[in-house]
CSV table of C-alpha atoms in Angstrom, one decimal:
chain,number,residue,atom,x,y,z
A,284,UNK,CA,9.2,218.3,91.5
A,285,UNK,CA,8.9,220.5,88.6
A,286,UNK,CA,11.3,222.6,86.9
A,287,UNK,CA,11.3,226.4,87.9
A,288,UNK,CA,9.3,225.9,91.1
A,289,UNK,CA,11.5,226.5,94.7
A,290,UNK,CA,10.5,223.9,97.4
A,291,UNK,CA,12.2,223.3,100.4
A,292,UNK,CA,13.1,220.0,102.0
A,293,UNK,CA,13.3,218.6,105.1
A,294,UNK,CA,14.6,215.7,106.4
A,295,UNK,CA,16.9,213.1,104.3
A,296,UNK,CA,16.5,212.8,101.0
A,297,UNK,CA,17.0,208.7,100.2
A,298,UNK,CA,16.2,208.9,96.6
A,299,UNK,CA,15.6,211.4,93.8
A,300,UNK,CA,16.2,211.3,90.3
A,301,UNK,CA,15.9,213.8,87.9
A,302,UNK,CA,18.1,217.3,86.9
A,303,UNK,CA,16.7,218.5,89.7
A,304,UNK,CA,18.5,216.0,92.0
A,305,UNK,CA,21.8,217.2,94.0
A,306,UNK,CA,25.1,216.4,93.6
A,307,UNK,CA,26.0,213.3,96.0
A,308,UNK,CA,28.2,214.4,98.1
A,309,UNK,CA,31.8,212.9,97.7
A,310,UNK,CA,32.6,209.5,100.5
A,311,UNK,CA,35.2,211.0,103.0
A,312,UNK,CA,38.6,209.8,102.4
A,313,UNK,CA,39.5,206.3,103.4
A,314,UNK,CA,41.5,206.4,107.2
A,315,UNK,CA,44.8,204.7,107.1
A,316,UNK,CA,44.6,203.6,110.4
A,317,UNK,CA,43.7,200.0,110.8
A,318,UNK,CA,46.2,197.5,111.2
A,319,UNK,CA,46.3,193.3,110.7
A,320,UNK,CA,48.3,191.4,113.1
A,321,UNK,CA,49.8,188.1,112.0
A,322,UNK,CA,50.5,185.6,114.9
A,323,UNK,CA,52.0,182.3,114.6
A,324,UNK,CA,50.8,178.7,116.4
A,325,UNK,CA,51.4,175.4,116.0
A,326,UNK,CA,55.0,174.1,115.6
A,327,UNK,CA,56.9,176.7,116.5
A,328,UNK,CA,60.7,175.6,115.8
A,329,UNK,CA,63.8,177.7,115.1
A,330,UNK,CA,63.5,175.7,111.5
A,331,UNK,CA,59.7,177.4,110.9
A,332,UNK,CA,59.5,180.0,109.5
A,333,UNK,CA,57.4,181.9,106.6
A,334,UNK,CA,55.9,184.6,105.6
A,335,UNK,CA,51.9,186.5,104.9
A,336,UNK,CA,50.8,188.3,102.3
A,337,UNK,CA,47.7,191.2,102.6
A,338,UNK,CA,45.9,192.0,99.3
A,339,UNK,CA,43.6,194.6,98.9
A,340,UNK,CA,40.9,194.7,96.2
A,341,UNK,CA,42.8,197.3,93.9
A,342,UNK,CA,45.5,194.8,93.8
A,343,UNK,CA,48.0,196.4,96.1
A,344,UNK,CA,49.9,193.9,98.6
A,345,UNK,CA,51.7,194.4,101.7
A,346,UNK,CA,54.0,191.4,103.3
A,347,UNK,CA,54.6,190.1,106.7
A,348,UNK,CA,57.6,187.8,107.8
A,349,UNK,CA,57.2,185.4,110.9
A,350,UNK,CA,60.0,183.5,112.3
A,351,UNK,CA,61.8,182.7,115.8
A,352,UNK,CA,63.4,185.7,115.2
A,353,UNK,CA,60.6,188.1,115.9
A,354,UNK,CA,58.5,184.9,118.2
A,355,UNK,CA,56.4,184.7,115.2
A,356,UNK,CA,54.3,187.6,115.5
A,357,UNK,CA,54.3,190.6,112.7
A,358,UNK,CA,51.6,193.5,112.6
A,359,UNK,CA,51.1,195.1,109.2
A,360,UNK,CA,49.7,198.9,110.2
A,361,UNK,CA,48.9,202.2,108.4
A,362,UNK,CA,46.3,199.6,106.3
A,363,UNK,CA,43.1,201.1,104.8
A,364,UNK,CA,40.2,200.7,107.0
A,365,UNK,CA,36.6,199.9,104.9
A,366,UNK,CA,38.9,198.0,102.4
A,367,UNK,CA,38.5,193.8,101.6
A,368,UNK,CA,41.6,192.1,101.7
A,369,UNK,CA,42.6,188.2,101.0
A,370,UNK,CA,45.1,186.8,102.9
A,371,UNK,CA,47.4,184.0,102.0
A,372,UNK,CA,50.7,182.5,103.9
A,373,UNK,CA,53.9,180.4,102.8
A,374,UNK,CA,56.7,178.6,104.9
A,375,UNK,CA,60.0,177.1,104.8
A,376,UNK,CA,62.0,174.6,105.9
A,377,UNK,CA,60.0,172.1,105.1
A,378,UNK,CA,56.6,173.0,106.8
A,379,UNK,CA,53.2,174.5,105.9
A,380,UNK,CA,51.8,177.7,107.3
A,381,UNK,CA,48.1,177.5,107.6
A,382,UNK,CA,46.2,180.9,107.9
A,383,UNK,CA,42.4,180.4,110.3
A,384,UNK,CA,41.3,183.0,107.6
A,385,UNK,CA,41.7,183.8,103.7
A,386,UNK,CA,40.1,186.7,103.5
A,387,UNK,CA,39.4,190.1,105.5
A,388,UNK,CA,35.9,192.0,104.9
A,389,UNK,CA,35.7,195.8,105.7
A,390,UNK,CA,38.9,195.8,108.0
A,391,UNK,CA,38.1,197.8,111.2
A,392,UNK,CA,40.8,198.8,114.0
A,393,UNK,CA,43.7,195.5,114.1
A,394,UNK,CA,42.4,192.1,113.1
A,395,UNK,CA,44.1,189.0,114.0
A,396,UNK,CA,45.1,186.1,111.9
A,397,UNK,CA,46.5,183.0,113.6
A,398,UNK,CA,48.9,181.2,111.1
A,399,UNK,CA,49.4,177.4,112.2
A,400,UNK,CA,53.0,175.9,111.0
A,401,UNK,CA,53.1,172.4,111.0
A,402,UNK,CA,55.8,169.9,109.5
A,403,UNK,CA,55.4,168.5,105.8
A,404,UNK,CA,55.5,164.9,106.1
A,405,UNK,CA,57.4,162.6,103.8
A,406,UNK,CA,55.3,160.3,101.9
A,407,UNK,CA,55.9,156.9,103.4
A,408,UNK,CA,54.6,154.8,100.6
A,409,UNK,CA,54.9,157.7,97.3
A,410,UNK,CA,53.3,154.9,95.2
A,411,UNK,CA,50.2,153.0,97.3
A,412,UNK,CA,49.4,149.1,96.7
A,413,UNK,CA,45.9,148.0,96.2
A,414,UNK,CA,45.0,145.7,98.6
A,415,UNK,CA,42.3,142.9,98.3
A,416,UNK,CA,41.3,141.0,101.4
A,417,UNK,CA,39.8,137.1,101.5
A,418,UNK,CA,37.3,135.5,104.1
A,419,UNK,CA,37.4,132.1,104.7
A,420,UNK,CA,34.7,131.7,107.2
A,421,UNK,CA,35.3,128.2,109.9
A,422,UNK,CA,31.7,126.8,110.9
A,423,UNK,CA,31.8,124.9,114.0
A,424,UNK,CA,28.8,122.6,113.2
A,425,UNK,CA,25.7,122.8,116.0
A,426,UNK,CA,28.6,124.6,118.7
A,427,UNK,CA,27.4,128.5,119.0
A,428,UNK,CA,31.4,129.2,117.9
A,429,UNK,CA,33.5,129.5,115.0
A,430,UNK,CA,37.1,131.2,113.7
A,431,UNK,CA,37.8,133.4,110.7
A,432,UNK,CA,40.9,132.8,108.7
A,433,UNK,CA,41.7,135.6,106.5
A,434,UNK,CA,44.5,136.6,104.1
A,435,UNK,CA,45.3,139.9,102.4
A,436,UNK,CA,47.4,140.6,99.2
A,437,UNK,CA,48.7,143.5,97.5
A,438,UNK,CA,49.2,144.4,94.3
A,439,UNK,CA,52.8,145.3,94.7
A,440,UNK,CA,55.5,145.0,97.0
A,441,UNK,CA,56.3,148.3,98.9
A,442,UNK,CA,59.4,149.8,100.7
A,443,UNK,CA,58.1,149.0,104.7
A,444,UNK,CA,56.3,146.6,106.6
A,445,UNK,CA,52.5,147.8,106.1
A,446,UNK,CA,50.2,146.3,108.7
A,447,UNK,CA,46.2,146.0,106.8
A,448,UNK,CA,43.4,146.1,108.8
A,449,UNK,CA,39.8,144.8,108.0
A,450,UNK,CA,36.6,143.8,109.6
A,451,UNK,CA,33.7,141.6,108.6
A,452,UNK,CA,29.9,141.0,109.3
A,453,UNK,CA,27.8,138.0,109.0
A,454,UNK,CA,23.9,139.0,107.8
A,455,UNK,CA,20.8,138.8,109.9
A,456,UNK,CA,22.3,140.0,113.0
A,457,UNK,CA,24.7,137.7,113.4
A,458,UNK,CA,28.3,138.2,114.7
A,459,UNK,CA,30.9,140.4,113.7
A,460,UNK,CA,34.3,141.1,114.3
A,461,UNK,CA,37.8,142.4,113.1
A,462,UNK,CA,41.4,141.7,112.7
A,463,UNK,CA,45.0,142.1,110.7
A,464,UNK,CA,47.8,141.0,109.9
A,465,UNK,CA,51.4,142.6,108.3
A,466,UNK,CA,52.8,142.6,105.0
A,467,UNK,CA,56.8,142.2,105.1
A,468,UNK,CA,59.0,144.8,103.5
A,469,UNK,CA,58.9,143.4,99.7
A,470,UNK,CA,56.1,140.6,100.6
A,471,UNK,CA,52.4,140.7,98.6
A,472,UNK,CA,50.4,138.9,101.2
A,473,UNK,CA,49.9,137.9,104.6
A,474,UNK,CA,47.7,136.0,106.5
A,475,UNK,CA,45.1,136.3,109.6
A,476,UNK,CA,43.9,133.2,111.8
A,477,UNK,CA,41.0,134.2,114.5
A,478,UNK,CA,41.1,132.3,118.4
A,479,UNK,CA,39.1,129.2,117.6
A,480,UNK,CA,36.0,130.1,119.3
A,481,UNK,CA,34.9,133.2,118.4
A,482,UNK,CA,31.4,133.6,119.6
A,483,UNK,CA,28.2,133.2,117.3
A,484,UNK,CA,26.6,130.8,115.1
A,485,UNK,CA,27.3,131.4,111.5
A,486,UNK,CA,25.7,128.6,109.9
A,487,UNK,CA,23.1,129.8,106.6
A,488,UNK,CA,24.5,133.6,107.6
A,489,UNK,CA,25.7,135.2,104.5
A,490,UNK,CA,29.2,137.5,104.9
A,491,UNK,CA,30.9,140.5,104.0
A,492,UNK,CA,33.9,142.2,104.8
A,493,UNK,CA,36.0,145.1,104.2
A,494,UNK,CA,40.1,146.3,104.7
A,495,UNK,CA,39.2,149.6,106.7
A,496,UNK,CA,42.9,151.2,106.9
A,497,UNK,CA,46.5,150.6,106.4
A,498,UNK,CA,49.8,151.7,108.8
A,499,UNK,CA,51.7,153.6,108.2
A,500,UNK,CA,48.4,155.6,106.6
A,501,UNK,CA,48.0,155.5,103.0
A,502,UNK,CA,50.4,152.2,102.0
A,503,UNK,CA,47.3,150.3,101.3
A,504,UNK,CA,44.1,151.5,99.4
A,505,UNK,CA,40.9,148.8,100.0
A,506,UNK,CA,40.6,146.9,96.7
A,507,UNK,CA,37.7,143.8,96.8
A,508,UNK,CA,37.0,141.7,99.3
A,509,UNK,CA,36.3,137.6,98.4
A,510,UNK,CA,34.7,135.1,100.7
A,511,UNK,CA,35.6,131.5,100.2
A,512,UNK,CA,34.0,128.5,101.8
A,513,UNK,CA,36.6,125.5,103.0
A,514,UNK,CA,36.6,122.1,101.8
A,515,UNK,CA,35.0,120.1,103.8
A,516,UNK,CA,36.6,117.4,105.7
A,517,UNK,CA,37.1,114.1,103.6
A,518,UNK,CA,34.9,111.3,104.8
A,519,UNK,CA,37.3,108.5,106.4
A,520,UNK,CA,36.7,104.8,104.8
A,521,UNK,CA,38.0,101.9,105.0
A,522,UNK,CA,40.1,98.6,103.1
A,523,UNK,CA,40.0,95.7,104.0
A,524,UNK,CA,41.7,93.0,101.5
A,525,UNK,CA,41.8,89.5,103.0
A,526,UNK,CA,44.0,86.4,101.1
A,527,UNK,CA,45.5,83.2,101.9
A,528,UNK,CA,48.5,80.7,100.4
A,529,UNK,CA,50.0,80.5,97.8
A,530,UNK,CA,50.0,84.4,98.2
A,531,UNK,CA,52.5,85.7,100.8
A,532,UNK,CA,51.7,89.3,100.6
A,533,UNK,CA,49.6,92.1,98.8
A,534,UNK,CA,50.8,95.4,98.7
A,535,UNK,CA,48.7,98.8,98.7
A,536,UNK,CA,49.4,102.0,97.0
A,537,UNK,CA,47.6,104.9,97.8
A,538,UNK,CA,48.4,107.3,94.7
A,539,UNK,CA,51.8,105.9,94.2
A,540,UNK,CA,53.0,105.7,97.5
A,541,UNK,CA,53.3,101.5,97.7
A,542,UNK,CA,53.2,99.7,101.1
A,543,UNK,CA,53.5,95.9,101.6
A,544,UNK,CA,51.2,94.2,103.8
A,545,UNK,CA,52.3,91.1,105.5
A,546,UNK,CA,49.3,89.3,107.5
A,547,UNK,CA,45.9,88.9,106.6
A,548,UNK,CA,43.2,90.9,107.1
A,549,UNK,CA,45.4,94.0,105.7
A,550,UNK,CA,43.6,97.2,107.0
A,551,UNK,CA,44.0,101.2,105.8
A,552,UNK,CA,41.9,104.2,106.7
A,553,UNK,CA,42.2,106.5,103.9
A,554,UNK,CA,40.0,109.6,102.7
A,555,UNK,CA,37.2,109.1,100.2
A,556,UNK,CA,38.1,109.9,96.9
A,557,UNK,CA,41.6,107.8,97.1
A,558,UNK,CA,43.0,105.9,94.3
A,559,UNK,CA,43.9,102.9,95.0
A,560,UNK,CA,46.5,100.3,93.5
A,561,UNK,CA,46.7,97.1,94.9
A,562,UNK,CA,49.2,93.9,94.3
A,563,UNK,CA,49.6,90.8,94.9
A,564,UNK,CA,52.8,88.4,95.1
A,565,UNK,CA,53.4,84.6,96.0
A,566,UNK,CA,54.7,81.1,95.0
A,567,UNK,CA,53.5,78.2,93.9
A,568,UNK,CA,53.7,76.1,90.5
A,569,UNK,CA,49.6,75.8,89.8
A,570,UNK,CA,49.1,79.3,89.8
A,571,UNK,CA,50.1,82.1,87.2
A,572,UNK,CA,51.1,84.3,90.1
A,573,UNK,CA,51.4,87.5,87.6
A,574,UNK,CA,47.4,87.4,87.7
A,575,UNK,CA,45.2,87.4,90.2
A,576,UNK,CA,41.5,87.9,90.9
A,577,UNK,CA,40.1,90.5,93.2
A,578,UNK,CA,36.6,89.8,94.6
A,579,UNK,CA,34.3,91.3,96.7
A,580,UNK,CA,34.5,89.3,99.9
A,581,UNK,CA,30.9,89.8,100.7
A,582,UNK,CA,29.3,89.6,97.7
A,583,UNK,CA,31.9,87.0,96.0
A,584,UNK,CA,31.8,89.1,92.6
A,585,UNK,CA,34.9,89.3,90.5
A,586,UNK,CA,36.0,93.0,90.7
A,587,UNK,CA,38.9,92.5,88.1
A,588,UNK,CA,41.1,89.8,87.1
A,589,UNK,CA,45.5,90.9,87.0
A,590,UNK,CA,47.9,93.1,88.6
A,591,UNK,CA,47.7,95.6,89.7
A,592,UNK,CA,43.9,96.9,90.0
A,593,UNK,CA,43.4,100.4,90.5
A,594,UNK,CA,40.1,102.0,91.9
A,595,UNK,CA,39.4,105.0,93.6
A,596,UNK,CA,37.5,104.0,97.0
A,597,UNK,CA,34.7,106.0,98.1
A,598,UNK,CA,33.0,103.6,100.6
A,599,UNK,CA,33.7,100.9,102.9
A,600,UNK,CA,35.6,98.3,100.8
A,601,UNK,CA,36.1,94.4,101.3
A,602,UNK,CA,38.5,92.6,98.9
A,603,UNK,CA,39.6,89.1,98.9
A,604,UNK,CA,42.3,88.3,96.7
A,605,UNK,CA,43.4,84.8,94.7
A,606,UNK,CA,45.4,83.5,92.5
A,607,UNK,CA,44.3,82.9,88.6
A,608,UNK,CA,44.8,78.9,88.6
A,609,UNK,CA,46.4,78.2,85.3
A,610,UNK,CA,44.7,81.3,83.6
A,611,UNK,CA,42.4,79.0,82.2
A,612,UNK,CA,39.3,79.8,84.5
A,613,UNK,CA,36.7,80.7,81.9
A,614,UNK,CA,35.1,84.2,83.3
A,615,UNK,CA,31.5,85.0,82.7
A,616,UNK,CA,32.3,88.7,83.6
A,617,UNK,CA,34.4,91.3,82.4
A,618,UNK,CA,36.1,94.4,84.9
A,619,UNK,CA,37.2,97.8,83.5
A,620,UNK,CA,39.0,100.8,85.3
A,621,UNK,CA,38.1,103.8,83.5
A,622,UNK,CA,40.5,106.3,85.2
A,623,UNK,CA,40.3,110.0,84.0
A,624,UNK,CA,41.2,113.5,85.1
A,625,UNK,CA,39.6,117.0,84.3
A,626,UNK,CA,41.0,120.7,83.7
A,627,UNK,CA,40.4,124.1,82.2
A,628,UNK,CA,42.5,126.9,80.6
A,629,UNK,CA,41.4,130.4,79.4
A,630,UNK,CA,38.6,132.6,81.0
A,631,UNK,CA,34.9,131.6,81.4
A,632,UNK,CA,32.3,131.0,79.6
A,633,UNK,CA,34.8,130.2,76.9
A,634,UNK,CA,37.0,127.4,78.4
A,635,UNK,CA,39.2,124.8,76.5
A,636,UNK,CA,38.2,121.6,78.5
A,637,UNK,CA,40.8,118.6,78.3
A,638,UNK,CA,39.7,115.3,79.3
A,639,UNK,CA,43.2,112.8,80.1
A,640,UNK,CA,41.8,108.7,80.4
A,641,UNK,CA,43.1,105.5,80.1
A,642,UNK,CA,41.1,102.1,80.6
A,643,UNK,CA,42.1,99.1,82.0
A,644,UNK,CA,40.2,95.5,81.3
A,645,UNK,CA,39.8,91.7,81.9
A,646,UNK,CA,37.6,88.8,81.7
A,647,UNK,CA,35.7,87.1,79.1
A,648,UNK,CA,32.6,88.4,79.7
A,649,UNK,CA,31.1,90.4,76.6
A,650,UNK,CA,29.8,94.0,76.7
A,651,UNK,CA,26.0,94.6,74.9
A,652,UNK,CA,25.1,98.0,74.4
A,653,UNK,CA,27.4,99.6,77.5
A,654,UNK,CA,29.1,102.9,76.8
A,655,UNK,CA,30.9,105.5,78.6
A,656,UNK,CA,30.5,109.0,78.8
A,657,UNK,CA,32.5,112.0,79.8
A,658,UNK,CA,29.5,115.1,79.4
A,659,UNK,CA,30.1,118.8,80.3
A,660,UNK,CA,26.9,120.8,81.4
A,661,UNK,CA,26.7,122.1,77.9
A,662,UNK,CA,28.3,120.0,76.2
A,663,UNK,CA,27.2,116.3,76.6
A,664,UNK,CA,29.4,113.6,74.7
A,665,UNK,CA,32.6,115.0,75.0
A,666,UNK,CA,33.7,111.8,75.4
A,667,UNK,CA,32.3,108.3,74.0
A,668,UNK,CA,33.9,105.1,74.5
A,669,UNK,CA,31.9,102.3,73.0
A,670,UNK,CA,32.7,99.0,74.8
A,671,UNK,CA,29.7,97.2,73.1
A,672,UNK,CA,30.4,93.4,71.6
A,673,UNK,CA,33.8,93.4,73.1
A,674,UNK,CA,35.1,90.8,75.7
A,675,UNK,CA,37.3,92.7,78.4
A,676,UNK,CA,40.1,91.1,77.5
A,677,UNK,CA,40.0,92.4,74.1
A,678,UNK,CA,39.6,96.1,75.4
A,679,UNK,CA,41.6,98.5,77.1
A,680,UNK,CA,42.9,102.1,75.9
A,681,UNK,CA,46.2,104.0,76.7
A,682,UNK,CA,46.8,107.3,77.9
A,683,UNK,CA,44.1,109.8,75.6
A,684,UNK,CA,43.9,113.1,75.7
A,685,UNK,CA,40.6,114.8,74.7
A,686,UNK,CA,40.8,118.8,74.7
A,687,UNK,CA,37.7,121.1,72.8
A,688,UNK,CA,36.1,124.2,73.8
A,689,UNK,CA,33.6,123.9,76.2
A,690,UNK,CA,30.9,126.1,78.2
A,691,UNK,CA,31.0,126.2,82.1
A,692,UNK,CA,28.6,128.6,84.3
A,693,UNK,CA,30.4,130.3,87.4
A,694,UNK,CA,34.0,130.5,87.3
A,695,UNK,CA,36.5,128.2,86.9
A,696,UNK,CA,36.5,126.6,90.4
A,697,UNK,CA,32.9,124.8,89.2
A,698,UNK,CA,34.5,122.7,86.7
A,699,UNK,CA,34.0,119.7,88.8
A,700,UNK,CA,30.5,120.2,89.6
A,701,UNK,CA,29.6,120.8,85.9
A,702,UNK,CA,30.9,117.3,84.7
A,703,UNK,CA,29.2,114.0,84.8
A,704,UNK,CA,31.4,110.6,83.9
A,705,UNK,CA,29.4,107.5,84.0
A,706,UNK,CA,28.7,104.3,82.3
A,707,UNK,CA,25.6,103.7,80.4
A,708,UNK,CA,23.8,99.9,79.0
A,709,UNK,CA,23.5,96.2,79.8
A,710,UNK,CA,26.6,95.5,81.7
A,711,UNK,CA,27.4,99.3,82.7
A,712,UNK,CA,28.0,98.0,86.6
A,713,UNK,CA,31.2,96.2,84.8
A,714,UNK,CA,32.5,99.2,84.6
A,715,UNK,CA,34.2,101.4,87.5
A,716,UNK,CA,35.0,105.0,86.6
A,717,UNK,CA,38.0,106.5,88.9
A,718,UNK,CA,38.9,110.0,89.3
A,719,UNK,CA,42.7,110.0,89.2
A,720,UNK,CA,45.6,112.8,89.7
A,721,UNK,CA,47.1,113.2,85.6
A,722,UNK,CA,50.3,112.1,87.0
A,723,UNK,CA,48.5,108.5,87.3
A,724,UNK,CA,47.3,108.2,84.2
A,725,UNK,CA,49.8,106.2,81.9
């Protein structure tokens, strides 16, 4: 368009700029006739009640109460219509009012808001433990069947009984399944066993396992989750000592617990890895009945000559047993127990081993080049004894303690694997290493 000229328009003008352009013409005023109805669900007790709150964009507010009193229903009217307002609601009495909207966009005629009470709940735990769950996992050889036995600790005690609950999962398909158990009022721990034949074969099947929830809800956060694989069942063996006048008995210790034995053959069952003590006692004026000689009755080799000897028995073992006549029998061999015990302190890899021996020995035979040795995976030599061009009568040490840092892969718990004790040379089958409880060790 250009200045001076006179054009007329039809129609609606959507655009024009320039000083040509009309004046807009001013929005109609805003109707005050809309309205917003609050309306309360939920828990609706003579305890609830609260109030709503209706905000319009240029800050001006308007309130609504709801309570028993007016059956929880308030309408807020003469509100602009075409105007945004937000919407927030509070309670009393211990309860939350929950509004199904925050806000209101371009309010037209009444609209509704549905304001849910509910009760607050009192924290049952205010201060949650962190529970960590363990999986021991109960293989039932070539059966398709096994059991789970489970325990669960926290890392605090809390103010109610809190029952845990946790499933686990064997890899490759394999079988699965759940449990729990419950944590007394001011206990840290409980334990789960499974029925003894749960269904599956577990056997090469790798597991995991996790706590899934806590009641009451929120006592117990999951923390890890360990899997531990049992000890298996000690191999049963057998002694068998045999002997004959002038001794009247022998009596057998295992550990420290002493038990005589009156007729001969003299039979125990024990578990492999048992040390054993054995004694003998009788009359008779051409013996020296404070020493005797233990031999193995198949073989008819001199084990160890005097009282008591001590061996921890890992096999099927024969022993006959006689008196030293005079002590003068000259003995072409020599015996030594070599008993010992292991243990650890502080964190790995940097552990302080100790090493706790003592050594026992008889006969006249001589050692020629035999040594034994006490070696750590990284650390060989932690222990030397050097029984070389000494009779066994001439050797023997007392109680020792050998402690030094040391370096162990894993965790503590694979100590044991990590450490070799053996006897090395000429006469090293003289020599019979025992692994013996500290207690023992004298």
């Amino acid at each position: 368009l250009k200045e001076g000229d006179t054009y007329t328009l039809t129609g609606k003008v959507n655009y024009c700029e320039g000083s040509c352009c009309p004046e807009p013409e001013p929005a109609p005023p805003a109707s005050n006739d809309c309205a917003i109805t609050f309306k309360g669900t939920g828990t609706l007790t003579a305890g609830a009640q609260g109030g709503c709150t209706a905000k319009a964009a240029d800050g001006t507010t308007k309130n609504a109460t709801l309570g028993s009193y007016n059956s929880f229903i308030s309408t807020l009217n003469n509100m602009a219509c075409g105007t945004n307002y937000t919407i927030s609601c509070q309670a009393q009495g211990g309860y939350t009012a929950t509004p199904d909207k925050t806000s209101i966009s371009n309010l037209t005629g009444t609209e509704e808001v549905k304001v849910n009470f509910s009760k607050e709940e009192t924290a049952v735990c205010p201060n949650p433990a962190t529970a960590t769950l363990q999986l021991q996992p109960q293989d039932h050889g070539s059966s398709s069947s096994y059991h789970m036995d489970a325990s669960v600790n926290i890392d605090h005690t809390l103010p109610v009984d809190v029952t845990v609950y946790f499933d686990w999962q064997f890899s490759d398909g394999g079988p699965s399944g759940d449990g729990s158990c419950t944590i007394k009022q001011g206990k840290t721990n409980c334990t789960y066993n499974s029925p003894k034949n749960l269904s599956g074969v577990i056997n090469n099947l790798s597991l995991s396992g996790s706590i899934t929830r806590s009641s009451p809800s929120g006592c117990a956060t999951a923390g890890g989750t360990t899997i531990t694989t049992p000890e298996p069942e000690p191999e049963q063996v057998t002694l068998t000592v045999t002997y004959s006048d002038p001794i009247d008995f022998v009596s057998i210790a295992e550990g420290n617990n002493w038990r005589d034995c009156q007729s001969s053959p003299c039979t125990r069952t024990v578990d492999s890895g048992t040390f054993i003590q054995l004694g003998g006692y009788g009359t008779g004026s051409s013996y020296n009945l404070t020493s005797f000689e233990w031999y193995d009755s198949r073989t008819n080799r001199l084990l160890f000559t005097g009282d008591p000897y001590q061996f921890t028995i890992t096999k099927d073992t024969y022993i006959r047993v006689e008196p030293t006549q005079g002590g003068s029998e000259e003995q072409r061999e020599s015996t030594c127990n070599f008993n010992y015990d292991i243990s650890a302190t502080g964190t790995t890899p940097n552990l302080k081993g100790t090493v706790t021996y003592n050594m026992q020995c008889s006969g006249n035979g001589v050692f020629n080049n035999t040594k034994i040795y006490v070696d750590f995976a990284n650390k060989s030599g932690f222990v030397v004894v050097d029984l070389s061009g000494k009779a066994g009568s001439n050797l023997g040490i007392a109680r020792t303690i050998k402690s030094d840092d040391i370096y162990v892969t894993g965790d503590i718990s694979s100590l044991d694997s990590q450490v070799r004790v053996y006897a090395s040379g000429s006469q090293a089958d003289w020599v019979h290493i025992n692994r013996v409880d500290e207690a023992t060790i004298k």
